[in-house]
Coordinates of C-alpha atoms in Angstrom, one line a residue:
Chain A
M125 CA -254.8 -117.4 85.6
T126 CA -254.3 -119.0 87.9
I127 CA -257.0 -122.0 89.7
Q128 CA -257.2 -122.5 93.6
T129 CA -259.9 -125.3 95.2
K130 CA -260.9 -125.6 98.6
K131 CA -263.0 -127.9 99.8
E132 CA -266.1 -126.3 101.9
A133 CA -268.0 -129.2 103.4
T134 CA -269.9 -130.6 100.5
A135 CA -268.5 -127.8 98.3
L136 CA -265.4 -126.9 96.5
I137 CA -265.1 -123.8 96.1
V138 CA -262.7 -123.1 92.4
T139 CA -260.5 -119.5 92.6
I140 CA -260.2 -117.8 89.6
T141 CA -258.1 -115.3 89.1
G142 CA -256.9 -113.5 85.5
R143 CA -258.6 -113.8 82.2
M144 CA -261.2 -116.5 81.2
D145 CA -260.4 -115.7 77.2
A146 CA -259.9 -117.9 74.1
V147 CA -256.6 -118.4 75.6
T148 CA -257.2 -119.6 79.0
A149 CA -260.3 -121.2 78.0
P150 CA -259.2 -125.2 77.0
E151 CA -256.5 -124.7 80.6
Y152 CA -259.3 -123.9 83.0
E153 CA -262.4 -126.4 80.5
K154 CA -259.5 -129.0 81.1
K155 CA -259.1 -128.2 85.4
F156 CA -263.1 -128.0 85.6
S157 CA -263.0 -132.1 83.5
E158 CA -260.0 -133.2 86.3
L159 CA -261.9 -131.9 88.6
I160 CA -265.5 -133.9 88.0
T161 CA -263.5 -136.8 87.1
A162 CA -262.2 -136.9 90.3
G163 CA -265.4 -136.5 91.9
E164 CA -265.9 -133.2 92.8
T165 CA -270.0 -133.0 91.6
F166 CA -270.9 -129.4 93.8
F167 CA -269.3 -126.2 92.5
I168 CA -268.7 -122.8 93.9
V169 CA -266.3 -121.0 91.1
D170 CA -265.0 -117.6 92.8
F171 CA -265.0 -114.6 90.3
E172 CA -264.6 -112.3 93.1
Q173 CA -260.0 -112.4 91.4
V174 CA -261.1 -113.1 87.5
D175 CA -261.1 -109.2 85.2
Y176 CA -262.4 -110.1 82.1
I177 CA -264.6 -113.1 79.7
S178 CA -264.9 -113.2 76.9
S179 CA -267.4 -115.5 75.0
A180 CA -264.8 -118.1 75.2
G181 CA -265.2 -118.1 79.2
L182 CA -268.9 -118.6 79.0
R183 CA -268.8 -121.7 76.9
V184 CA -266.3 -123.3 79.7
L185 CA -268.9 -122.6 82.6
L186 CA -271.5 -123.8 79.9
A187 CA -270.2 -127.2 79.0
T188 CA -269.3 -127.2 82.8
A189 CA -272.3 -127.5 83.7
K190 CA -273.5 -129.3 81.2
K191 CA -270.6 -132.1 82.9
V192 CA -271.4 -131.7 86.3
K193 CA -276.3 -132.3 85.6
G194 CA -274.7 -135.2 83.9
V195 CA -273.7 -136.4 87.4
S196 CA -276.4 -134.8 88.9
G197 CA -274.3 -132.0 90.6
K198 CA -274.1 -128.6 90.6
I199 CA -272.0 -124.9 90.2
L200 CA -272.8 -122.1 91.6
L201 CA -270.7 -118.4 90.3
A202 CA -270.5 -116.2 93.5
N203 CA -268.3 -112.2 93.9
I204 CA -269.5 -111.5 89.8
K205 CA -268.7 -107.6 89.3
G206 CA -268.2 -104.9 87.5
G207 CA -267.5 -105.5 83.0
V208 CA -267.5 -109.5 83.8
K209 CA -271.8 -109.0 85.7
E210 CA -272.0 -106.5 82.0
V211 CA -270.9 -110.1 80.0
F212 CA -272.9 -112.8 81.8
D213 CA -275.9 -109.7 82.1
I214 CA -275.9 -109.6 78.5
S215 CA -275.3 -112.9 77.0
G216 CA -278.4 -114.2 79.5
F217 CA -275.6 -116.1 81.8
G218 CA -276.5 -114.3 84.0
T219 CA -280.5 -115.6 84.7
L220 CA -278.8 -119.4 83.3
F221 CA -276.6 -119.5 86.6
P222 CA -277.4 -119.5 90.1
M223 CA -275.0 -116.2 90.5
H224 CA -274.4 -114.9 94.6
D225 CA -272.8 -111.5 95.4
S226 CA -270.2 -113.0 98.0
L227 CA -268.8 -116.9 99.0
A228 CA -271.0 -116.6 102.0
S229 CA -273.9 -115.9 100.4
A230 CA -273.4 -118.9 98.0
L231 CA -272.1 -121.6 101.0
S232 CA -275.5 -120.5 102.7
A233 CA -277.5 -120.9 99.7
S234 CA -275.9 -124.0 99.0
G235 CA -276.5 -125.3 102.6
C236 CA -273.6 -126.5 103.4
Chain B
M95 CA -237.0 -63.2 66.3
I96 CA -235.2 -66.4 66.1
K97 CA -233.8 -66.5 63.0
I98 CA -232.2 -70.3 62.2
E99 CA -230.7 -71.0 59.1
H100 CA -228.9 -74.2 57.4
L101 CA -228.2 -75.8 61.1
S102 CA -226.2 -79.0 61.4
K103 CA -225.6 -81.2 64.2
K104 CA -223.0 -84.1 64.0
F105 CA -222.5 -86.9 66.6
G106 CA -219.6 -88.4 65.5
D107 CA -220.4 -89.9 61.9
L108 CA -223.9 -89.2 62.7
E109 CA -226.0 -86.6 61.4
V110 CA -228.8 -85.8 63.5
L111 CA -229.3 -82.7 61.8
K112 CA -228.7 -81.9 58.3
D113 CA -230.2 -78.5 57.2
V114 CA -232.4 -76.6 59.2
T115 CA -233.7 -73.4 58.6
V116 CA -236.8 -72.0 60.4
E117 CA -237.9 -68.7 62.0
I118 CA -239.8 -68.4 64.9
K119 CA -241.1 -64.9 65.4
T120 CA -242.3 -63.1 68.7
G121 CA -245.2 -64.7 70.2
E122 CA -245.6 -67.6 67.7
V123 CA -246.7 -71.4 69.8
I124 CA -244.6 -73.9 67.3
S125 CA -245.1 -77.2 68.2
I126 CA -242.5 -79.7 66.7
I127 CA -243.5 -83.2 66.0
G128 CA -242.2 -86.4 64.1
P129 CA -241.0 -89.6 64.8
S130 CA -238.9 -90.7 67.5
G131 CA -234.7 -90.3 66.2
T132 CA -235.1 -87.8 64.3
G133 CA -233.4 -84.9 66.0
K134 CA -236.8 -82.7 67.0
S135 CA -234.8 -82.7 70.7
T136 CA -231.4 -82.1 69.6
F137 CA -233.1 -79.3 67.4
L138 CA -234.3 -77.4 70.8
R139 CA -230.9 -78.3 72.3
C140 CA -228.6 -76.6 70.1
I141 CA -231.7 -73.6 70.5
N142 CA -230.6 -73.2 73.6
L143 CA -226.4 -74.7 72.8
L144 CA -226.9 -76.8 75.3
D145 CA -225.7 -78.8 72.0
R146 CA -223.3 -77.1 69.8
P147 CA -224.3 -76.8 66.2
S148 CA -222.1 -78.1 63.4
G149 CA -223.2 -75.4 61.0
G150 CA -225.0 -73.2 60.1
S151 CA -226.1 -69.8 62.1
I152 CA -229.0 -69.0 65.0
R153 CA -229.2 -65.3 65.3
I154 CA -231.8 -64.3 68.2
D155 CA -232.9 -60.6 67.3
G156 CA -229.8 -60.6 65.0
V157 CA -227.5 -61.7 67.0
D158 CA -225.3 -65.1 66.0
I159 CA -225.5 -67.3 68.9
L160 CA -222.6 -69.2 67.2
D161 CA -219.9 -66.6 67.2
P162 CA -217.3 -67.6 68.9
K163 CA -217.0 -63.4 70.7
S164 CA -221.2 -63.5 71.7
D165 CA -221.7 -64.1 75.7
V166 CA -223.1 -67.7 75.9
P167 CA -224.9 -67.0 79.5
K168 CA -226.8 -63.9 78.1
V169 CA -227.8 -66.0 75.4
R170 CA -229.0 -68.3 76.9
Q171 CA -231.6 -66.4 79.9
K172 CA -232.9 -64.8 77.1
M173 CA -234.5 -68.6 75.8
N174 CA -235.3 -71.2 78.9
M175 CA -235.8 -75.0 78.6
V176 CA -238.4 -76.8 80.1
F177 CA -237.8 -80.6 80.5
Q178 CA -238.8 -84.4 80.0
S179 CA -237.5 -84.8 82.8
F180 CA -238.0 -81.8 84.9
N181 CA -234.5 -81.0 85.9
L182 CA -235.4 -79.4 88.9
F183 CA -233.1 -78.7 92.5
F184 CA -234.0 -81.5 94.6
H185 CA -232.0 -80.2 96.9
L186 CA -234.2 -76.8 97.6
S187 CA -237.5 -76.0 98.2
V188 CA -240.1 -74.9 95.4
M189 CA -239.7 -71.2 96.2
D190 CA -235.6 -72.1 95.9
N191 CA -236.1 -72.8 92.6
L192 CA -237.6 -69.9 91.3
T193 CA -235.6 -67.6 93.0
I194 CA -232.3 -68.9 92.8
G195 CA -231.9 -67.8 89.2
P196 CA -233.3 -64.6 89.5
I197 CA -231.3 -63.3 92.8
K198 CA -227.9 -65.0 91.1
L199 CA -227.9 -64.2 87.3
L200 CA -230.2 -61.3 87.0
G201 CA -228.9 -59.0 90.1
M202 CA -233.1 -59.1 91.5
S203 CA -233.5 -58.6 95.4
K204 CA -234.6 -61.5 96.9
V205 CA -237.9 -60.0 98.1
D206 CA -238.4 -59.2 94.3
A207 CA -237.1 -62.6 93.4
D208 CA -239.3 -64.1 96.3
R209 CA -242.9 -61.7 95.2
K210 CA -242.3 -62.7 91.4
A211 CA -241.9 -66.9 92.6
M212 CA -245.4 -66.5 94.2
D213 CA -247.0 -64.8 91.0
L214 CA -245.8 -67.4 89.1
L215 CA -246.9 -70.2 91.2
K216 CA -250.6 -68.7 92.0
L217 CA -250.3 -68.8 87.8
V218 CA -249.5 -72.5 87.6
G219 CA -251.6 -73.8 90.6
L220 CA -249.4 -74.4 93.1
A221 CA -248.6 -71.6 96.4
E222 CA -249.1 -73.8 99.0
K223 CA -246.7 -75.5 97.7
A224 CA -243.9 -72.9 97.9
E225 CA -242.1 -74.4 100.6
S226 CA -242.8 -78.0 100.0
Y227 CA -239.6 -80.1 98.5
P228 CA -239.8 -81.8 94.8
D229 CA -240.0 -84.8 96.3
E230 CA -243.4 -84.1 97.8
L231 CA -244.5 -82.9 94.2
S232 CA -246.5 -85.4 92.1
G233 CA -244.7 -85.0 88.5
G234 CA -247.3 -83.0 87.0
Q235 CA -246.6 -80.7 90.1
K236 CA -243.5 -81.1 89.5
Q237 CA -243.6 -79.8 85.9
R238 CA -245.5 -77.5 86.4
V239 CA -242.8 -75.5 89.3
A240 CA -239.8 -76.2 86.3
I241 CA -242.4 -74.0 84.3
A242 CA -242.6 -71.2 86.0
R243 CA -238.8 -71.8 87.4
C244 CA -238.7 -71.0 83.6
M245 CA -240.9 -67.8 83.5
A246 CA -238.8 -66.8 86.7
M247 CA -236.2 -65.1 84.9
D248 CA -238.2 -63.5 82.1
P249 CA -237.4 -65.3 79.3
K250 CA -238.7 -63.9 76.0
I251 CA -238.8 -67.6 74.3
I252 CA -239.5 -71.1 76.1
L253 CA -238.2 -74.3 74.8
F254 CA -240.0 -77.6 75.6
D255 CA -238.5 -80.5 75.3
E256 CA -241.2 -83.6 75.3
P257 CA -242.8 -82.1 78.6
T258 CA -245.5 -84.8 79.3
S259 CA -243.4 -87.1 78.1
A260 CA -242.6 -88.3 81.3
L261 CA -245.7 -88.2 83.3
D262 CA -248.6 -90.3 83.9
P263 CA -251.1 -90.3 82.0
T264 CA -254.2 -88.8 85.0
M265 CA -251.6 -86.2 85.2
V266 CA -250.8 -84.9 81.6
S267 CA -253.9 -82.0 81.7
E268 CA -252.2 -80.4 83.9
V269 CA -249.1 -79.5 82.7
L270 CA -250.8 -79.0 79.3
S271 CA -253.3 -76.5 80.9
V272 CA -250.1 -73.8 81.9
I273 CA -248.9 -74.1 78.9
R274 CA -252.2 -73.4 77.3
R275 CA -252.6 -70.3 79.8
L276 CA -249.0 -69.1 78.4
A277 CA -249.6 -68.9 75.3
K278 CA -252.9 -66.8 74.8
A279 CA -250.6 -64.7 77.2
G280 CA -248.9 -63.9 74.2
M281 CA -245.6 -66.3 75.5
T282 CA -243.2 -67.1 72.4
M283 CA -242.5 -71.5 72.1
A284 CA -241.0 -73.5 70.7
I285 CA -243.0 -77.3 71.7
V286 CA -241.1 -80.8 71.1
T287 CA -244.4 -82.9 72.0
H288 CA -246.0 -86.3 71.4
E289 CA -249.8 -84.7 72.6
M290 CA -251.1 -83.9 68.7
D291 CA -254.5 -82.8 69.8
F292 CA -252.5 -80.9 72.1
A293 CA -250.0 -79.7 69.2
R294 CA -253.7 -78.9 66.8
D295 CA -254.9 -76.8 69.3
V296 CA -251.9 -74.4 70.7
S297 CA -249.3 -73.5 68.0
N298 CA -249.9 -71.3 65.5
R299 CA -247.5 -73.1 63.5
V300 CA -246.8 -77.2 63.2
L301 CA -243.4 -78.6 61.8
Y302 CA -243.1 -81.7 61.1
M303 CA -239.5 -83.4 61.1
D304 CA -238.2 -86.6 59.6
D305 CA -234.4 -87.5 59.4
G306 CA -232.9 -84.3 60.3
V307 CA -235.1 -82.0 58.0
I308 CA -237.6 -80.0 59.3
Y309 CA -239.8 -81.8 56.5
E310 CA -243.6 -79.9 55.9
V311 CA -244.1 -77.3 57.5
G312 CA -247.1 -75.4 58.0
T313 CA -250.8 -74.6 60.1
P314 CA -252.3 -77.5 62.6
E315 CA -254.9 -77.4 59.9
Q316 CA -252.6 -78.5 56.9
I317 CA -250.3 -80.6 59.0
F318 CA -253.6 -82.4 60.9
D319 CA -255.7 -82.7 58.2
N320 CA -254.7 -82.6 55.7
P321 CA -250.8 -83.4 54.9
Q322 CA -248.6 -82.0 51.4
K323 CA -245.9 -84.9 51.5
E324 CA -245.7 -88.5 51.4
K325 CA -244.1 -88.9 55.0
T326 CA -246.3 -86.6 57.6
R327 CA -249.1 -88.3 55.6
T328 CA -248.2 -90.9 56.6
F329 CA -247.3 -90.5 60.6
I330 CA -250.3 -88.2 61.1
N331 CA -252.3 -91.8 59.6
R332 CA -250.3 -94.0 62.1
I333 CA -250.7 -92.1 65.1
R334 CA -254.7 -92.1 64.8
S335 CA -254.5 -95.4 63.9
F336 CA -253.1 -99.1 64.4
S337 CA -253.3 -102.4 62.0
Y338 CA -252.9 -105.8 63.1
H339 CA -252.4 -108.6 60.4
I340 CA -252.9 -112.5 61.1
A341 CA -251.9 -114.8 59.0
S342 CA -252.2 -118.1 61.3
P343 CA -255.1 -119.4 64.0
D344 CA -252.0 -119.0 65.4
Y345 CA -252.0 -115.7 66.2
D346 CA -250.5 -114.2 69.8
L347 CA -254.0 -112.5 71.6
Y348 CA -251.9 -111.6 74.1
A349 CA -249.0 -109.1 72.5
M350 CA -251.9 -108.1 70.4
N351 CA -253.8 -107.0 73.2
A352 CA -251.1 -104.7 74.8
E353 CA -250.5 -103.2 70.7
I354 CA -254.1 -102.2 72.0
E355 CA -253.8 -101.8 75.0
T356 CA -250.2 -99.6 73.7
F357 CA -252.8 -97.4 71.6
C358 CA -255.5 -96.8 74.0
D359 CA -253.1 -94.9 76.0
K360 CA -251.4 -92.6 73.4
Q361 CA -255.6 -91.9 72.5
I362 CA -256.4 -91.6 75.9
L363 CA -259.7 -93.2 75.8
P364 CA -261.3 -94.1 79.1
V365 CA -260.7 -98.3 80.4
K366 CA -264.5 -99.0 79.5
T367 CA -264.0 -98.1 76.0
R368 CA -260.3 -100.0 75.6
Q369 CA -262.3 -103.1 77.8
N370 CA -265.3 -103.5 75.3
L371 CA -262.6 -102.8 72.3
L372 CA -260.5 -106.1 73.5
L373 CA -263.9 -107.9 74.4
L374 CA -264.7 -106.4 70.2
V375 CA -261.9 -107.7 68.9
E376 CA -261.6 -110.9 70.4
E377 CA -264.8 -112.2 69.4
M378 CA -264.3 -111.1 66.1
L379 CA -261.5 -113.3 65.9
Q380 CA -263.3 -116.2 67.5
I381 CA -265.7 -115.7 65.0
Y382 CA -263.5 -115.7 62.0
N383 CA -260.9 -118.5 63.6
P384 CA -263.0 -121.5 61.2
L385 CA -261.1 -119.1 58.6
L386 CA -257.4 -118.3 59.4
S387 CA -255.9 -120.7 58.3
T388 CA -256.7 -120.0 54.7
V389 CA -257.3 -116.6 54.7
L390 CA -255.3 -113.0 55.6
L391 CA -256.9 -111.0 58.4
D392 CA -255.9 -107.7 58.9
I393 CA -257.2 -105.3 62.4
N394 CA -257.7 -101.8 61.8
L395 CA -258.5 -99.5 64.7
A396 CA -259.0 -96.0 63.9
Y397 CA -259.7 -92.8 66.3
S398 CA -260.9 -89.9 65.0
E399 CA -260.4 -87.2 67.2
K400 CA -263.3 -85.3 66.3
K401 CA -266.2 -87.0 65.9
E402 CA -264.8 -88.7 69.2
S403 CA -265.8 -92.0 67.6
L404 CA -263.3 -95.7 67.1
E405 CA -264.3 -97.4 63.9
V406 CA -262.3 -101.1 64.0
V407 CA -262.6 -102.3 60.1
F408 CA -261.2 -106.1 59.2
E409 CA -260.6 -106.7 56.1
S410 CA -259.8 -110.8 54.8
T411 CA -259.3 -111.9 51.6
G412 CA -261.4 -115.4 50.3
E413 CA -264.6 -115.5 48.4
A414 CA -267.2 -113.3 49.4
I415 CA -268.3 -113.7 53.0
N416 CA -269.6 -112.5 55.9
M417 CA -268.9 -113.9 58.9
L418 CA -271.4 -111.9 61.2
D419 CA -274.5 -113.3 59.3
K420 CA -276.6 -114.8 61.7
S421 CA -277.0 -118.0 59.5
L422 CA -273.2 -119.1 59.6
L423 CA -272.9 -118.7 63.1
P424 CA -273.1 -121.5 64.8
D425 CA -274.8 -119.8 67.5
E426 CA -274.7 -116.3 68.7
L427 CA -273.3 -116.2 72.0
G428 CA -269.9 -113.8 70.3
L429 CA -272.3 -112.2 67.6
T430 CA -274.3 -110.8 70.8
L431 CA -271.3 -109.5 73.0
I432 CA -270.0 -107.0 69.9
Q433 CA -273.4 -105.7 69.1
S434 CA -273.3 -105.1 72.8
V435 CA -270.7 -102.8 72.4
T436 CA -271.1 -101.4 68.8
E437 CA -272.9 -98.6 67.6
S438 CA -272.9 -99.6 64.1
I439 CA -272.4 -102.8 61.9
D440 CA -271.6 -102.9 58.4
Y441 CA -270.5 -105.1 55.5
Q442 CA -269.1 -104.7 52.4
R443 CA -267.1 -106.4 50.0
V444 CA -264.2 -104.0 48.1
N445 CA -261.5 -105.1 45.8
N446 CA -262.2 -108.7 47.0
K447 CA -262.1 -108.6 50.2
N448 CA -264.6 -108.4 53.2
R449 CA -264.7 -105.8 54.9
V450 CA -266.3 -105.6 58.5
T451 CA -266.7 -102.1 59.4
L452 CA -267.5 -101.1 63.2
I453 CA -268.3 -98.5 65.4
L454 CA -267.4 -98.6 68.9
K455 CA -270.1 -96.8 71.5
K456 CA -268.8 -94.1 73.0
K457 CA -270.1 -95.4 76.3

C-alpha cells in the first residue's frame, strides 16, 4: 500500500494504491489523522489504484470523515470502480460520501 | 496392448517406482493421478524407455521391450510422448516439426508427409500456423502442435506427461479439447494430469499412484466419487478443498489469501468469485477477531463441481455462540457485506463446536 498526497488549491488530493483491508486500515487511519493534525481540512481521495476494499477500509473512511467534520472540513471520493464500487453500494457508503467519476469532476464540484 | 508387470525404477538409492503392474488395452484412455513426486512421470518415461526401468517387464503386443535384443527406436515409434514443456524443434517451422519424423524415420515422401501434417494441423485447429515458428505461438498452440507432431508418427499409444501444467489457465481448455477429440476418435492414451475434471471426463480408467505404486485403480466415478482406499480418499478430498487453521489474532491474512488464491486457481474459479471469497473470509475473520485469542478457528473451503458451488465453513471451539447473531455485533457493516456475497448462511452447534456454513453466490 502507498499513500501519495498533492495539494491542489485548498484541496489535498490523497492517492491510495493497493488494498484497503484489515491489514492496511490502521496505517491509512494513522496517515489521515496526521494530515488533519497538520491542518488539512479538505480531502479528495483518489481510488483509481485501489483494487480491494473491505469493511475495515470503509471504517477508516468513516472515522476520517467524522474527524474532518470536526474541523469543519470535507472529504470527497473519486474514481471508485468495479468491485470496490460494489462494496460501497452494498454497504450504503455510496450515499454517505460524495463520489465523483474523476478527479477533475471532484475538483470542480469542490470549487477549487 | 501394453502389459506392464512388476516394473521398478531406482535412481541410486531412491526407489521411485516400486512394483507397478497394469495393462493398457487398445482404445483405452487412462489417467494417472496422484501427489507430486510419487513416480507418475517416471512411470510414463519408463514405458517409453526414456528412463530405463530397474526391473520388471513391459510387453507391447507381446514383445518384451526390455529384452536387450528388442529394437528400441522401432518400439518408440509405436508410442509417442507429449511433454509438459512441449519439446518442439524451435529452429523448425510448425510444418517441418510435423514432417521431419515421418520423412526421416518412416521413410514417407515429402508430399505425403506435408499432406498428412496439414490434415493433423487442421485437426488441432492450427492449419494457418503451418509456416510459423514455435516462438511465434502461444503455449496452448505449441502444445497442440506437439500433439499433432505425435500423431504424425501414427503411434499406437500417446503418453501425455502433464500436458497442461506449463500453460496459462486460459490456454488449458484448448489443449484438453484436442485430447478429448483424440479420445473420441479411439486413440489409446495414458495421461498424467492434475486436471481432475478432465481426468474424470475423458478416462475409461483412473490410476491413483502414491509412493511408487499404483495404489488404487477404478472407473472415474469410483476414484473421484467413491474412492475405496484411505490415501485416495485423502487426496481427492484435498484437491477439492482447502483448510486453514487460526490459533491467534495475529494470523497472517496475506499468507492465507495467497493460499486461497492458489486453491481458486486449481478450481479455475472466476475472478469475481475469488474476490467475493476473499472479502467473505476477511469479513468473517473481522467478526471472529474478538474471540481469536481464546478459541481455535478452522476455515474450510470446499468446491463442488457438480453443484458448481463453493462452501465456506468456519468452525470454532469454545462455548456455543453464533458470531453472526445481529444482537452480538457492534454494527452490521461486515454482516451486510457477507450477506451480499452469499446465498445461504447456516449456524449449527456440532461436536461441541460452533459451525457457520456459508454458500457463496455463483455470480
